[in-house]
PDB file of C-alpha atoms in Angstrom:
ATOM      1  CA  UNK J   9     118.082  94.563 102.235  1.00 70.00           C
ATOM      2  CA  UNK J  10     115.913  96.927 100.234  1.00 92.00           C
ATOM      3  CA  UNK J  11     112.152  97.106  99.933  1.00 95.00           C
ATOM      4  CA  UNK J  12     112.265  97.005  96.135  1.00 96.00           C
ATOM      5  CA  UNK J  13     111.211  93.330  95.854  1.00 96.00           C
ATOM      6  CA  UNK J  14     108.215  93.912  98.139  1.00 94.00           C
ATOM      7  CA  UNK J  15     107.174  97.033  96.229  1.00 95.00           C
ATOM      8  CA  UNK J  16     107.580  95.189  92.935  1.00 96.00           C
ATOM      9  CA  UNK J  17     105.345  92.451  94.344  1.00 94.00           C
ATOM     10  CA  UNK J  18     102.705  95.101  95.177  1.00 92.00           C
ATOM     11  CA  UNK J  19     102.931  96.492  91.656  1.00 94.00           C
ATOM     12  CA  UNK J  20     102.617  92.984  90.196  1.00 96.00           C
ATOM     13  CA  UNK J  21      99.641  92.219  92.459  1.00 92.00           C
ATOM     14  CA  UNK J  22      97.922  95.453  91.405  1.00 92.00           C
ATOM     15  CA  UNK J  23      98.556  94.745  87.713  1.00 95.00           C
ATOM     16  CA  UNK J  24      97.299  91.185  88.018  1.00 95.00           C
ATOM     17  CA  UNK J  25      94.164  92.362  89.790  1.00 92.00           C
ATOM     18  CA  UNK J  26      93.390  95.056  87.212  1.00 93.00           C
ATOM     19  CA  UNK J  27      93.993  92.552  84.428  1.00 95.00           C
ATOM     20  CA  UNK J  28      91.552  90.049  85.957  1.00 95.00           C
ATOM     21  CA  UNK J  29      88.996  92.297  87.670  1.00 93.00           C
ATOM     22  CA  UNK J  30      87.010  94.334  85.173  1.00 94.00           C
ATOM     23  CA  UNK J  31      85.290  96.392  87.889  1.00 91.00           C
ATOM     24  CA  UNK J  32      88.585  97.458  89.435  1.00 87.00           C
ATOM     25  CA  UNK J  33      90.099  98.138  86.026  1.00 90.00           C
ATOM     26  CA  UNK J  34      87.203 100.467  85.191  1.00 90.00           C
ATOM     27  CA  UNK J  35      87.705 102.307  88.490  1.00 86.00           C
ATOM     28  CA  UNK J  36      91.329 103.169  87.727  1.00 86.00           C
ATOM     29  CA  UNK J  37      91.670 103.076  83.937  1.00 90.00           C
ATOM     30  CA  UNK J  38      91.054 106.818  83.603  1.00 90.00           C
ATOM     31  CA  UNK J  39      93.881 107.666  86.031  1.00 87.00           C
ATOM     32  CA  UNK J  40      97.322 108.756  84.936  1.00 93.00           C
ATOM     33  CA  UNK J  41      99.393 109.295  88.057  1.00 92.00           C
ATOM     34  CA  UNK J  42     102.947 109.325  89.317  1.00 95.00           C
ATOM     35  CA  UNK J  43     103.654 107.954  92.781  1.00 94.00           C
ATOM     36  CA  UNK J  44     106.651 108.307  95.063  1.00 97.00           C
ATOM     37  CA  UNK J  45     107.150 105.937  97.982  1.00 96.00           C
ATOM     38  CA  UNK J  46     109.528 107.624 100.423  1.00 97.00           C
ATOM     39  CA  UNK J  47     110.772 105.189 103.061  1.00 97.00           C
ATOM     40  CA  UNK J  48     113.303 107.651 104.530  1.00 95.00           C
ATOM     41  CA  UNK J  49     116.364 105.516 103.725  1.00 95.00           C
ATOM     42  CA  UNK J  50     115.118 104.523 100.257  1.00 97.00           C
ATOM     43  CA  UNK J  51     112.724 106.065  97.783  1.00 97.00           C
ATOM     44  CA  UNK J  52     110.858 104.513  94.865  1.00 98.00           C
ATOM     45  CA  UNK J  53     108.632 105.783  92.118  1.00 98.00           C
ATOM     46  CA  UNK J  54     106.060 104.169  89.874  1.00 97.00           C
ATOM     47  CA  UNK J  55     103.675 105.339  87.168  1.00 96.00           C
ATOM     48  CA  UNK J  56     100.020 104.440  86.792  1.00 94.00           C
ATOM     49  CA  UNK J  57      98.456 104.686  83.350  1.00 95.00           C
ATOM     50  CA  UNK J  58      95.717 102.722  81.590  1.00 94.00           C
ATOM     51  CA  UNK J  59      95.057 100.668  84.762  1.00 92.00           C
ATOM     52  CA  UNK J  60      98.667  99.460  84.766  1.00 95.00           C
ATOM     53  CA  UNK J  61     101.587 100.328  87.050  1.00 95.00           C
ATOM     54  CA  UNK J  62     105.003 100.467  85.435  1.00 96.00           C
ATOM     55  CA  UNK J  63     108.469 101.991  85.562  1.00 95.00           C
ATOM     56  CA  UNK J  64     109.318 101.086  89.160  1.00 97.00           C
ATOM     57  CA  UNK J  65     112.569 102.908  89.894  1.00 97.00           C
ATOM     58  CA  UNK J  66     114.698 103.492  92.971  1.00 97.00           C
ATOM     59  CA  UNK J  67     114.503 107.262  92.523  1.00 97.00           C
ATOM     60  CA  UNK J  68     111.833 109.905  92.997  1.00 97.00           C
ATOM     61  CA  UNK J  69     109.720 111.477  90.295  1.00 97.00           C
ATOM     62  CA  UNK J  70     109.805 115.248  90.512  1.00 95.00           C
ATOM     63  CA  UNK J  71     106.389 116.711  91.390  1.00 94.00           C
ATOM     64  CA  UNK J  72     104.742 113.280  91.815  1.00 96.00           C
ATOM     65  CA  UNK J  73     100.947 113.301  92.064  1.00 93.00           C
ATOM     66  CA  UNK J  74     100.997 111.117  95.182  1.00 92.00           C
ATOM     67  CA  UNK J  75     103.706 110.789  97.827  1.00 94.00           C
ATOM     68  CA  UNK J  76     103.595 108.010 100.411  1.00 93.00           C
ATOM     69  CA  UNK J  77     105.905 108.616 103.367  1.00 96.00           C
ATOM     70  CA  UNK J  78     106.742 105.951 105.920  1.00 95.00           C
ATOM     71  CA  UNK J  79     109.615 104.219 107.647  1.00 97.00           C
ATOM     72  CA  UNK J  80     110.813 100.915 106.234  1.00 96.00           C
ATOM     73  CA  UNK J  81     109.738  99.223 109.455  1.00 96.00           C
ATOM     74  CA  UNK J  82     106.176 100.544 109.372  1.00 95.00           C
ATOM     75  CA  UNK J  83     105.850  99.869 105.656  1.00 94.00           C
ATOM     76  CA  UNK J  84     106.876  96.258 106.281  1.00 94.00           C
ATOM     77  CA  UNK J  85     104.309  96.013 109.097  1.00 95.00           C
ATOM     78  CA  UNK J  86     101.628  97.212 106.681  1.00 92.00           C
ATOM     79  CA  UNK J  87     102.702  94.626 104.115  1.00 91.00           C
ATOM     80  CA  UNK J  88     102.758  91.893 106.773  1.00 94.00           C
ATOM     81  CA  UNK J  89      99.253  92.986 107.880  1.00 93.00           C
ATOM     82  CA  UNK J  90     100.551  93.747 111.371  1.00 96.00           C
ATOM     83  CA  UNK J  91      99.511  97.384 110.871  1.00 94.00           C
ATOM     84  CA  UNK J  92      96.396  98.386 108.981  1.00 90.00           C
ATOM     85  CA  UNK J  93      96.919 101.227 106.482  1.00 85.00           C
ATOM     86  CA  UNK J  94      94.112 103.373 107.933  1.00 84.00           C
ATOM     87  CA  UNK J  95      95.442 102.932 111.474  1.00 92.00           C
ATOM     88  CA  UNK J  96      98.939 103.807 110.238  1.00 92.00           C
ATOM     89  CA  UNK J  97      97.541 106.963 108.655  1.00 88.00           C
ATOM     90  CA  UNK J  98      95.541 107.983 111.728  1.00 90.00           C
ATOM     91  CA  UNK J  99      98.543 107.446 114.016  1.00 95.00           C
ATOM     92  CA  UNK J 100     100.819 109.315 111.575  1.00 95.00           C
ATOM     93  CA  UNK J 101     102.987 106.271 110.926  1.00 96.00           C
ATOM     94  CA  UNK J 102     102.342 106.835 107.240  1.00 92.00           C
ATOM     95  CA  UNK J 103     101.821 110.128 105.462  1.00 93.00           C
ATOM     96  CA  UNK J 104     100.046 110.690 102.199  1.00 89.00           C
ATOM     97  CA  UNK J 105     100.349 113.773 100.046  1.00 92.00           C
ATOM     98  CA  UNK J 106      98.225 114.459  97.022  1.00 88.00           C
ATOM     99  CA  UNK J 107      94.702 115.276  96.006  1.00 83.00           C
ATOM    100  CA  UNK J 108      92.064 113.392  97.981  1.00 76.00           C
ATOM    101  CA  UNK J 109      90.780 111.755  94.789  1.00 73.00           C
ATOM    102  CA  UNK J 110      94.293 110.499  94.043  1.00 71.00           C
ATOM    103  CA  UNK J 111      94.677 109.136  97.546  1.00 68.00           C
ATOM    104  CA  UNK J 112      91.425 107.176  97.398  1.00 68.00           C
ATOM    105  CA  UNK J 113      92.789 104.736  94.857  1.00 65.00           C
ATOM    106  CA  UNK J 114      95.663 103.822  97.210  1.00 66.00           C
ATOM    107  CA  UNK J 115      93.382 101.443  99.105  1.00 63.00           C
ATOM    108  CA  UNK J 116      93.597  99.224  96.025  1.00 58.00           C
ATOM    109  CA  UNK J 117      97.383  99.305  96.159  1.00 58.00           C
ATOM    110  CA  UNK J 118      97.630  97.639  99.578  1.00 54.00           C
TER     111      UNK J 118
END
């Protein structure tokens, strides 16, 4: 089993929210970012542009703006709301690499 369906669901949720929430759309519409999600045994990438995430692929983007690192198990716990993203970060169960401004928008992703 791969995490691709769950990540696609996150992308779809984000896109639906930005399509329906003008305030959120305005917050992220100026961003053009590449994101890698490294789950140790699988890695995914996605692009953010014009308040829309697209191009989900099961391969990394070289020199991505943001890199999320986590185990599959901990990522699933975050998705299942068994582990809060901030707690995961503080306990080093998830790592984030990128500029602080780029990382701030991630709260909208989860």
